[in-house]
PDB file of C-alpha atoms in Angstrom:
ATOM      1  CA  MET A   9     -11.644  -0.129  16.098  1.00 71.00           C
ATOM      2  CA  THR A  10      -8.959  -2.807  16.352  1.00 76.00           C
ATOM      3  CA  GLU A  11      -7.525  -1.852  12.969  1.00 80.00           C
ATOM      4  CA  ARG A  12      -7.641   1.834  13.882  1.00 83.00           C
ATOM      5  CA  ALA A  13      -5.896   1.189  17.203  1.00 82.00           C
ATOM      6  CA  PHE A  14      -3.226  -0.895  15.460  1.00 83.00           C
ATOM      7  CA  ASP A  15      -2.678   1.838  12.868  1.00 85.00           C
ATOM      8  CA  LEU A  16      -2.436   4.500  15.570  1.00 87.00           C
ATOM      9  CA  GLY A  17       0.008   2.397  17.582  1.00 85.00           C
ATOM     10  CA  ALA A  18       2.198   1.778  14.515  1.00 89.00           C
ATOM     11  CA  LYS A  19       2.305   5.505  13.763  1.00 88.00           C
ATOM     12  CA  LEU A  20       3.158   6.294  17.397  1.00 91.00           C
ATOM     13  CA  ILE A  21       6.010   3.778  17.390  1.00 92.00           C
ATOM     14  CA  ALA A  22       7.298   5.202  14.097  1.00 91.00           C
ATOM     15  CA  VAL A  23       7.262   8.739  15.531  1.00 90.00           C
ATOM     16  CA  LEU A  24       9.088   7.634  18.693  1.00 91.00           C
ATOM     17  CA  VAL A  25      11.728   5.800  16.672  1.00 92.00           C
ATOM     18  CA  ALA A  26      12.197   8.860  14.436  1.00 87.00           C
ATOM     19  CA  ILE A  27      12.587  11.113  17.485  1.00 87.00           C
ATOM     20  CA  PHE A  28      15.115   8.677  18.994  1.00 89.00           C
ATOM     21  CA  LEU A  29      17.175   8.697  15.789  1.00 85.00           C
ATOM     22  CA  VAL A  30      16.997  12.440  15.119  1.00 83.00           C
ATOM     23  CA  THR A  31      17.583  13.724  18.662  1.00 82.00           C
ATOM     24  CA  PRO A  32      21.390  13.176  18.670  1.00 79.00           C
ATOM     25  CA  ILE A  33      21.588  15.212  15.468  1.00 81.00           C
ATOM     26  CA  LEU A  34      19.409  18.024  16.822  1.00 82.00           C
ATOM     27  CA  VAL A  35      21.545  18.272  19.972  1.00 82.00           C
ATOM     28  CA  ILE A  36      24.454  19.461  17.830  1.00 83.00           C
ATOM     29  CA  PHE A  37      22.629  22.642  16.792  1.00 85.00           C
ATOM     30  CA  PRO A  38      22.337  24.333  20.215  1.00 85.00           C
ATOM     31  CA  LEU A  39      25.841  23.172  21.146  1.00 83.00           C
ATOM     32  CA  SER A  40      27.239  25.108  18.188  1.00 84.00           C
ATOM     33  CA  PHE A  41      25.883  28.335  19.736  1.00 85.00           C
ATOM     34  CA  THR A  42      27.342  27.852  23.208  1.00 83.00           C
ATOM     35  CA  ALA A  43      29.300  30.693  24.777  1.00 81.00           C
ATOM     36  CA  ASP A  44      31.544  28.306  26.688  1.00 79.00           C
ATOM     37  CA  SER A  45      34.627  26.521  25.380  1.00 78.00           C
ATOM     38  CA  LEU A  46      33.125  23.159  26.370  1.00 76.00           C
ATOM     39  CA  MET A  47      30.120  21.402  24.852  1.00 76.00           C
ATOM     40  CA  ILE A  48      27.891  21.040  27.912  1.00 76.00           C
ATOM     41  CA  PHE A  49      24.217  21.321  28.805  1.00 74.00           C
ATOM     42  CA  PRO A  50      22.600  23.529  29.905  1.00 77.00           C
ATOM     43  CA  LEU A  51      24.237  26.197  27.778  1.00 79.00           C
ATOM     44  CA  PRO A  52      25.979  28.864  29.861  1.00 81.00           C
ATOM     45  CA  GLY A  53      25.141  31.397  27.191  1.00 81.00           C
ATOM     46  CA  VAL A  54      24.505  31.907  23.510  1.00 82.00           C
ATOM     47  CA  SER A  55      27.214  33.140  21.183  1.00 83.00           C
ATOM     48  CA  MET A  56      28.283  33.080  17.539  1.00 86.00           C
ATOM     49  CA  ARG A  57      31.982  32.950  18.435  1.00 85.00           C
ATOM     50  CA  TRP A  58      32.434  29.388  17.208  1.00 86.00           C
ATOM     51  CA  TYR A  59      30.906  30.156  13.820  1.00 88.00           C
ATOM     52  CA  VAL A  60      33.297  33.103  13.559  1.00 88.00           C
ATOM     53  CA  ASP A  61      36.133  30.788  14.592  1.00 85.00           C
ATOM     54  CA  PHE A  62      35.176  28.254  11.913  1.00 87.00           C
ATOM     55  CA  PHE A  63      34.962  30.765   9.058  1.00 88.00           C
ATOM     56  CA  THR A  64      38.167  32.570  10.088  1.00 88.00           C
ATOM     57  CA  ASN A  65      40.283  29.525  10.922  1.00 86.00           C
ATOM     58  CA  PRO A  66      42.455  28.555   7.925  1.00 90.00           C
ATOM     59  CA  VAL A  67      42.545  24.916   9.059  1.00 87.00           C
ATOM     60  CA  TRP A  68      38.758  24.522   8.911  1.00 88.00           C
ATOM     61  CA  LEU A  69      38.434  26.597   5.744  1.00 90.00           C
ATOM     62  CA  THR A  70      41.055  24.466   4.006  1.00 90.00           C
ATOM     63  CA  ALA A  71      39.246  21.305   5.095  1.00 89.00           C
ATOM     64  CA  LEU A  72      35.933  22.684   3.797  1.00 89.00           C
ATOM     65  CA  ARG A  73      37.532  23.665   0.489  1.00 91.00           C
ATOM     66  CA  ASN A  74      39.111  20.226   0.104  1.00 91.00           C
ATOM     67  CA  SER A  75      35.783  18.518   0.830  1.00 90.00           C
ATOM     68  CA  LEU A  76      33.910  20.644  -1.705  1.00 90.00           C
ATOM     69  CA  MET A  77      36.577  20.225  -4.370  1.00 92.00           C
ATOM     70  CA  LEU A  78      36.774  16.472  -3.875  1.00 92.00           C
ATOM     71  CA  ALA A  79      32.985  16.091  -3.808  1.00 92.00           C
ATOM     72  CA  VAL A  80      32.455  18.141  -6.971  1.00 93.00           C
ATOM     73  CA  VAL A  81      35.097  16.276  -8.989  1.00 94.00           C
ATOM     74  CA  THR A  82      33.806  12.920  -7.726  1.00 94.00           C
ATOM     75  CA  MET A  83      30.247  13.921  -8.564  1.00 92.00           C
ATOM     76  CA  VAL A  84      31.164  14.798 -12.159  1.00 93.00           C
ATOM     77  CA  VAL A  85      33.206  11.630 -12.763  1.00 94.00           C
ATOM     78  CA  ALA A  86      30.709   9.298 -11.060  1.00 93.00           C
ATOM     79  CA  THR A  87      27.732  10.877 -12.831  1.00 92.00           C
ATOM     80  CA  VAL A  88      29.264  10.525 -16.292  1.00 92.00           C
ATOM     81  CA  LEU A  89      30.437   6.947 -15.725  1.00 92.00           C
ATOM     82  CA  GLY A  90      27.276   5.907 -13.895  1.00 90.00           C
ATOM     83  CA  THR A  91      24.997   7.307 -16.590  1.00 89.00           C
ATOM     84  CA  LEU A  92      26.940   5.517 -19.315  1.00 89.00           C
ATOM     85  CA  ALA A  93      26.870   2.287 -17.295  1.00 89.00           C
ATOM     86  CA  ALA A  94      23.107   2.548 -16.760  1.00 87.00           C
ATOM     87  CA  LEU A  95      22.502   3.160 -20.456  1.00 84.00           C
ATOM     88  CA  GLY A  96      24.532   0.060 -21.252  1.00 84.00           C
ATOM     89  CA  LEU A  97      22.887  -2.118 -18.604  1.00 83.00           C
ATOM     90  CA  VAL A  98      19.339  -1.531 -19.829  1.00 79.00           C
ATOM     91  CA  ARG A  99      20.335  -2.809 -23.275  1.00 79.00           C
ATOM     92  CA  LEU A 100      21.813  -6.090 -22.030  1.00 75.00           C
ATOM     93  CA  SER A 101      19.999  -9.377 -21.688  1.00 75.00           C
ATOM     94  CA  ARG A 102      18.644 -10.268 -18.266  1.00 77.00           C
ATOM     95  CA  GLY A 103      21.464 -12.723 -17.482  1.00 76.00           C
ATOM     96  CA  TRP A 104      24.350 -10.436 -18.345  1.00 79.00           C
ATOM     97  CA  ARG A 105      22.587  -7.506 -16.700  1.00 76.00           C
ATOM     98  CA  SER A 106      22.392  -9.399 -13.383  1.00 80.00           C
ATOM     99  CA  VAL A 107      26.069 -10.368 -13.482  1.00 82.00           C
ATOM    100  CA  ILE A 108      27.408  -6.925 -14.387  1.00 83.00           C
ATOM    101  CA  SER A 109      25.000  -5.147 -12.039  1.00 81.00           C
ATOM    102  CA  THR A 110      26.236  -7.298  -9.162  1.00 82.00           C
ATOM    103  CA  LEU A 111      29.822  -6.304  -9.910  1.00 84.00           C
ATOM    104  CA  LEU A 112      29.034  -2.608 -10.272  1.00 83.00           C
ATOM    105  CA  LEU A 113      26.853  -2.475  -7.148  1.00 84.00           C
ATOM    106  CA  SER A 114      29.208  -4.520  -4.952  1.00 84.00           C
ATOM    107  CA  PRO A 115      30.658  -1.400  -3.212  1.00 86.00           C
ATOM    108  CA  LEU A 116      27.266  -1.037  -1.530  1.00 85.00           C
ATOM    109  CA  ILE A 117      27.689  -4.469   0.063  1.00 86.00           C
ATOM    110  CA  VAL A 118      31.393  -4.539   0.911  1.00 85.00           C
ATOM    111  CA  PRO A 119      32.237  -2.661   4.153  1.00 86.00           C
ATOM    112  CA  VAL A 120      33.938   0.672   3.537  1.00 87.00           C
ATOM    113  CA  ILE A 121      36.874  -0.249   5.772  1.00 88.00           C
ATOM    114  CA  ILE A 122      37.675  -3.210   3.510  1.00 89.00           C
ATOM    115  CA  ILE A 123      37.450  -0.991   0.438  1.00 88.00           C
ATOM    116  CA  GLY A 124      39.743   1.536   2.106  1.00 87.00           C
ATOM    117  CA  VAL A 125      42.390  -1.025   3.076  1.00 88.00           C
ATOM    118  CA  GLY A 126      42.274  -2.825  -0.271  1.00 88.00           C
ATOM    119  CA  THR A 127      42.394   0.426  -2.223  1.00 89.00           C
ATOM    120  CA  PHE A 128      45.336   1.650  -0.178  1.00 89.00           C
ATOM    121  CA  PHE A 129      47.496  -1.412  -0.889  1.00 89.00           C
ATOM    122  CA  TYR A 130      46.504  -1.453  -4.558  1.00 88.00           C
ATOM    123  CA  PHE A 131      47.038   2.278  -5.084  1.00 88.00           C
ATOM    124  CA  ALA A 132      50.346   2.150  -3.191  1.00 86.00           C
ATOM    125  CA  ARG A 133      51.711  -0.133  -5.920  1.00 87.00           C
ATOM    126  CA  LEU A 134      50.478   2.301  -8.577  1.00 86.00           C
ATOM    127  CA  GLY A 135      51.821   5.370  -6.800  1.00 84.00           C
ATOM    128  CA  LEU A 136      48.339   6.821  -6.309  1.00 84.00           C
ATOM    129  CA  ALA A 137      48.198   6.580  -2.506  1.00 84.00           C
ATOM    130  CA  GLY A 138      48.277  10.027  -0.970  1.00 82.00           C
ATOM    131  CA  SER A 139      47.183  11.750  -4.201  1.00 85.00           C
ATOM    132  CA  PHE A 140      44.056  13.714  -4.975  1.00 88.00           C
ATOM    133  CA  PHE A 141      43.479  11.630  -8.102  1.00 89.00           C
ATOM    134  CA  GLY A 142      43.575   8.440  -6.036  1.00 88.00           C
ATOM    135  CA  LEU A 143      40.950   9.841  -3.661  1.00 91.00           C
ATOM    136  CA  VAL A 144      38.720  10.781  -6.589  1.00 91.00           C
ATOM    137  CA  LEU A 145      38.964   7.235  -7.934  1.00 91.00           C
ATOM    138  CA  ALA A 146      38.173   5.708  -4.527  1.00 91.00           C
ATOM    139  CA  HIS A 147      35.183   7.994  -3.966  1.00 92.00           C
ATOM    140  CA  THR A 148      33.978   7.339  -7.506  1.00 92.00           C
ATOM    141  CA  VAL A 149      33.917   3.620  -6.736  1.00 91.00           C
ATOM    142  CA  LEU A 150      31.753   4.326  -3.678  1.00 91.00           C
ATOM    143  CA  ALA A 151      29.427   6.763  -5.453  1.00 91.00           C
ATOM    144  CA  LEU A 152      29.084   4.944  -8.784  1.00 91.00           C
ATOM    145  CA  PRO A 153      26.453   2.390  -7.597  1.00 91.00           C
ATOM    146  CA  LEU A 154      24.167   5.173  -6.378  1.00 90.00           C
ATOM    147  CA  VAL A 155      24.304   6.923  -9.747  1.00 91.00           C
ATOM    148  CA  ILE A 156      23.640   3.658 -11.586  1.00 90.00           C
ATOM    149  CA  ILE A 157      20.617   2.893  -9.402  1.00 88.00           C
ATOM    150  CA  ALA A 158      19.140   6.382  -9.819  1.00 86.00           C
ATOM    151  CA  VAL A 159      19.600   6.544 -13.595  1.00 87.00           C
ATOM    152  CA  THR A 160      18.493   2.930 -14.143  1.00 86.00           C
ATOM    153  CA  ALA A 161      15.278   3.594 -12.210  1.00 81.00           C
ATOM    154  CA  THR A 162      14.545   6.506 -14.545  1.00 81.00           C
ATOM    155  CA  LEU A 163      15.363   4.448 -17.632  1.00 79.00           C
ATOM    156  CA  GLU A 164      12.874   1.759 -16.593  1.00 75.00           C
ATOM    157  CA  GLY A 165      10.034   4.091 -17.557  1.00 70.00           C
ATOM    158  CA  PHE A 166      11.736   5.405 -20.678  1.00 70.00           C
ATOM    159  CA  ASP A 167      10.162   4.542 -24.037  1.00 67.00           C
ATOM    160  CA  PRO A 168      12.929   3.362 -26.440  1.00 70.00           C
ATOM    161  CA  ASN A 169      10.639   4.087 -29.404  1.00 69.00           C
ATOM    162  CA  LEU A 170      11.442   7.777 -28.892  1.00 74.00           C
ATOM    163  CA  VAL A 171      15.112   7.113 -29.670  1.00 72.00           C
ATOM    164  CA  ARG A 172      14.189   4.933 -32.628  1.00 72.00           C
ATOM    165  CA  ALA A 173      12.062   7.765 -33.959  1.00 76.00           C
ATOM    166  CA  ALA A 174      15.021  10.124 -33.619  1.00 75.00           C
ATOM    167  CA  TYR A 175      17.232   7.688 -35.522  1.00 73.00           C
ATOM    168  CA  ALA A 176      14.583   7.342 -38.218  1.00 70.00           C
ATOM    169  CA  SER A 177      14.550  11.128 -38.535  1.00 74.00           C
ATOM    170  CA  GLY A 178      18.276  11.106 -39.285  1.00 73.00           C
ATOM    171  CA  ALA A 179      19.695  11.948 -35.853  1.00 74.00           C
ATOM    172  CA  ALA A 180      23.139  10.625 -34.927  1.00 73.00           C
ATOM    173  CA  PRO A 181      23.539   8.657 -31.642  1.00 73.00           C
ATOM    174  CA  PHE A 182      24.910  11.519 -29.557  1.00 73.00           C
ATOM    175  CA  PRO A 183      22.385  14.171 -30.714  1.00 76.00           C
ATOM    176  CA  ALA A 184      19.606  11.631 -30.172  1.00 76.00           C
ATOM    177  CA  PHE A 185      20.798  11.039 -26.621  1.00 75.00           C
ATOM    178  CA  TRP A 186      21.323  14.727 -25.884  1.00 75.00           C
ATOM    179  CA  GLN A 187      18.025  15.953 -27.285  1.00 77.00           C
ATOM    180  CA  VAL A 188      15.708  13.000 -26.592  1.00 74.00           C
ATOM    181  CA  THR A 189      17.041  10.710 -23.848  1.00 75.00           C
ATOM    182  CA  ARG A 190      18.850  13.217 -21.634  1.00 76.00           C
ATOM    183  CA  PRO A 191      15.906  15.570 -20.930  1.00 75.00           C
ATOM    184  CA  LEU A 192      13.675  12.656 -19.916  1.00 77.00           C
ATOM    185  CA  ILE A 193      16.205  10.965 -17.625  1.00 79.00           C
ATOM    186  CA  MET A 194      17.647  14.217 -16.253  1.00 82.00           C
ATOM    187  CA  PRO A 195      15.862  13.819 -12.866  1.00 80.00           C
ATOM    188  CA  GLY A 196      17.621  10.473 -12.397  1.00 83.00           C
ATOM    189  CA  ILE A 197      20.965  11.921 -13.472  1.00 86.00           C
ATOM    190  CA  VAL A 198      20.683  14.852 -11.066  1.00 85.00           C
ATOM    191  CA  THR A 199      19.514  12.531  -8.280  1.00 85.00           C
ATOM    192  CA  GLY A 200      22.518  10.276  -8.836  1.00 88.00           C
ATOM    193  CA  ALA A 201      24.834  13.294  -8.944  1.00 89.00           C
ATOM    194  CA  THR A 202      23.382  14.535  -5.653  1.00 87.00           C
ATOM    195  CA  PHE A 203      23.938  11.186  -3.956  1.00 88.00           C
ATOM    196  CA  ALA A 204      27.475  11.066  -5.378  1.00 91.00           C
ATOM    197  CA  PHE A 205      28.208  14.512  -3.922  1.00 91.00           C
ATOM    198  CA  ILE A 206      26.859  13.553  -0.486  1.00 88.00           C
ATOM    199  CA  THR A 207      28.796  10.267  -0.491  1.00 89.00           C
ATOM    200  CA  SER A 208      32.090  11.998  -1.212  1.00 90.00           C
ATOM    201  CA  PHE A 209      31.425  14.993   1.033  1.00 89.00           C
ATOM    202  CA  ASP A 210      30.685  12.822   4.099  1.00 86.00           C
ATOM    203  CA  GLU A 211      33.236  10.042   3.487  1.00 89.00           C
ATOM    204  CA  ILE A 212      36.144   9.652   5.910  1.00 88.00           C
ATOM    205  CA  VAL A 213      37.521   6.083   5.784  1.00 88.00           C
ATOM    206  CA  CYS A 214      39.107   6.292   2.327  1.00 88.00           C
ATOM    207  CA  VAL A 215      40.359   9.799   3.123  1.00 89.00           C
ATOM    208  CA  ILE A 216      42.194   8.469   6.177  1.00 88.00           C
ATOM    209  CA  PHE A 217      43.839   5.699   4.159  1.00 87.00           C
ATOM    210  CA  LEU A 218      44.514   7.560   0.920  1.00 86.00           C
ATOM    211  CA  GLY A 219      44.531  11.256   1.770  1.00 80.00           C
ATOM    212  CA  GLY A 220      48.004  11.484   3.208  1.00 76.00           C
ATOM    213  CA  PRO A 221      48.890  13.343   6.424  1.00 76.00           C
ATOM    214  CA  GLU A 222      48.371  16.840   4.994  1.00 78.00           C
ATOM    215  CA  PHE A 223      45.129  16.416   3.043  1.00 84.00           C
ATOM    216  CA  ARG A 224      42.272  17.161   5.438  1.00 85.00           C
ATOM    217  CA  THR A 225      38.614  17.088   4.472  1.00 88.00           C
ATOM    218  CA  LEU A 226      35.867  18.357   6.745  1.00 87.00           C
ATOM    219  CA  PRO A 227      34.912  14.901   8.157  1.00 88.00           C
ATOM    220  CA  ARG A 228      38.582  14.079   8.724  1.00 87.00           C
ATOM    221  CA  GLN A 229      39.172  17.394  10.477  1.00 86.00           C
ATOM    222  CA  ILE A 230      36.164  16.715  12.703  1.00 84.00           C
ATOM    223  CA  TRP A 231      37.604  13.284  13.518  1.00 84.00           C
ATOM    224  CA  SER A 232      41.026  14.761  14.304  1.00 80.00           C
ATOM    225  CA  GLY A 233      39.494  17.499  16.434  1.00 73.00           C
ATOM    226  CA  ALA A 234      37.433  14.962  18.387  1.00 72.00           C
ATOM    227  CA  LYS A 235      40.605  12.997  19.161  1.00 71.00           C
ATOM    228  CA  GLU A 236      42.862  15.957  19.981  1.00 68.00           C
ATOM    229  CA  THR A 237      40.992  19.067  21.147  1.00 68.00           C
ATOM    230  CA  VAL A 238      37.217  18.969  21.498  1.00 73.00           C
ATOM    231  CA  THR A 239      35.814  22.472  20.944  1.00 79.00           C
ATOM    232  CA  PRO A 240      32.375  23.706  19.852  1.00 82.00           C
ATOM    233  CA  THR A 241      33.914  24.432  16.439  1.00 84.00           C
ATOM    234  CA  ILE A 242      33.481  20.714  15.805  1.00 85.00           C
ATOM    235  CA  ALA A 243      29.754  21.175  16.422  1.00 85.00           C
ATOM    236  CA  VAL A 244      29.700  23.999  13.873  1.00 86.00           C
ATOM    237  CA  ALA A 245      31.338  21.741  11.277  1.00 86.00           C
ATOM    238  CA  ALA A 246      28.851  18.980  12.096  1.00 85.00           C
ATOM    239  CA  VAL A 247      25.950  21.422  11.677  1.00 87.00           C
ATOM    240  CA  LEU A 248      27.229  22.382   8.232  1.00 85.00           C
ATOM    241  CA  LEU A 249      27.454  18.710   7.249  1.00 84.00           C
ATOM    242  CA  VAL A 250      23.909  18.066   8.452  1.00 85.00           C
ATOM    243  CA  ILE A 251      22.545  21.115   6.634  1.00 85.00           C
ATOM    244  CA  ALA A 252      24.301  20.090   3.418  1.00 82.00           C
ATOM    245  CA  SER A 253      22.861  16.572   3.667  1.00 80.00           C
ATOM    246  CA  VAL A 254      19.343  17.858   4.379  1.00 83.00           C
ATOM    247  CA  VAL A 255      19.471  20.302   1.463  1.00 84.00           C
ATOM    248  CA  MET A 256      20.657  17.563  -0.881  1.00 80.00           C
ATOM    249  CA  THR A 257      17.902  15.249   0.360  1.00 79.00           C
ATOM    250  CA  LEU A 258      15.274  17.907  -0.305  1.00 83.00           C
ATOM    251  CA  VAL A 259      16.676  18.353  -3.814  1.00 77.00           C
ATOM    252  CA  VAL A 260      16.428  14.603  -4.415  1.00 74.00           C
ATOM    253  CA  GLU A 261      12.826  14.558  -3.171  1.00 76.00           C
ATOM    254  CA  ALA A 262      11.904  17.482  -5.433  1.00 78.00           C
ATOM    255  CA  LEU A 263      13.484  15.712  -8.388  1.00 70.00           C
ATOM    256  CA  ARG A 264      11.613  12.508  -7.563  1.00 68.00           C
ATOM    257  CA  LYS A 265       8.299  14.341  -7.629  1.00 73.00           C
ATOM    258  CA  ARG A 266       9.272  16.025 -10.891  1.00 70.00           C
ATOM    259  CA  ALA A 267      10.146  12.636 -12.393  1.00 63.00           C
ATOM    260  CA  GLN A 268       6.725  11.326 -11.401  1.00 65.00           C
ATOM    261  CA  ARG A 269       5.026  14.283 -13.083  1.00 69.00           C
ATOM    262  CA  LEU A 270       7.094  13.745 -16.236  1.00 62.00           C
ATOM    263  CA  SER A 271       6.215  10.049 -16.264  1.00 57.00           C
ATOM    264  CA  LYS A 272       2.511  10.809 -15.940  1.00 60.00           C
ATOM    265  CA  GLY A 273       2.787  13.401 -18.692  1.00 59.00           C
ATOM    266  CA  ALA A 274       4.589  10.954 -20.987  1.00 53.00           C
ATOM    267  CA  ALA A 275       1.960   8.303 -20.273  1.00 50.00           C
ATOM    268  CA  ARG A 276      -0.825  10.720 -21.199  1.00 57.00           C
TER     269      ARG A 276
END
């Protein structure tokens, strides 16, 4: 009974902590449907006017387009580079793998504000500050470790004898990768690409430093709106960000389960 009571208490504490963390996010949803021009509780009425305002306002639509464009380009670049880096890391000796992995994964440890400031001064010398290409590079640096981790985790269960068999059958390196390695590690690649998209789509610090005064992404527009004019349209934008993150998380979870099924099938 003591063990059962302890287990029940641990689950209760976990549920309370989860509710405490999720509640501020859930509050945004009803606020986006308010009929008033202020975000207050209780709601004076329910209306879709702020969703109409978001999808008809050129400022918000431009910010959403910029966020999607930046996230997609960053996802492609980070996924390609991260996959290549993971394929190279698994072939290195343990010592070199630890050293290079530490360098590649360092953006996860260094605070984003330091990366933003350092990148700004470095890119200013190269003439990349305030450019879309500079933002893609900065976001790729932030997203690259996530892709490497996801693909490396998939490669840990990959049997290299399959590639050797392809080589023995006369396959060149690229066809062997594309037809043998890629299908088996695809869940890790897609998982890394999803995390890269989310990282770029939600990022604001590097955008503030490198985006220039005219380039507005959705998080930056939310930040500007919170400082200047607080309207429920900000809540609508926040709801869209939350929905995008939840959808991407569900995709990652589905891919993780698929990877487990593939691993069990390969083992059998």
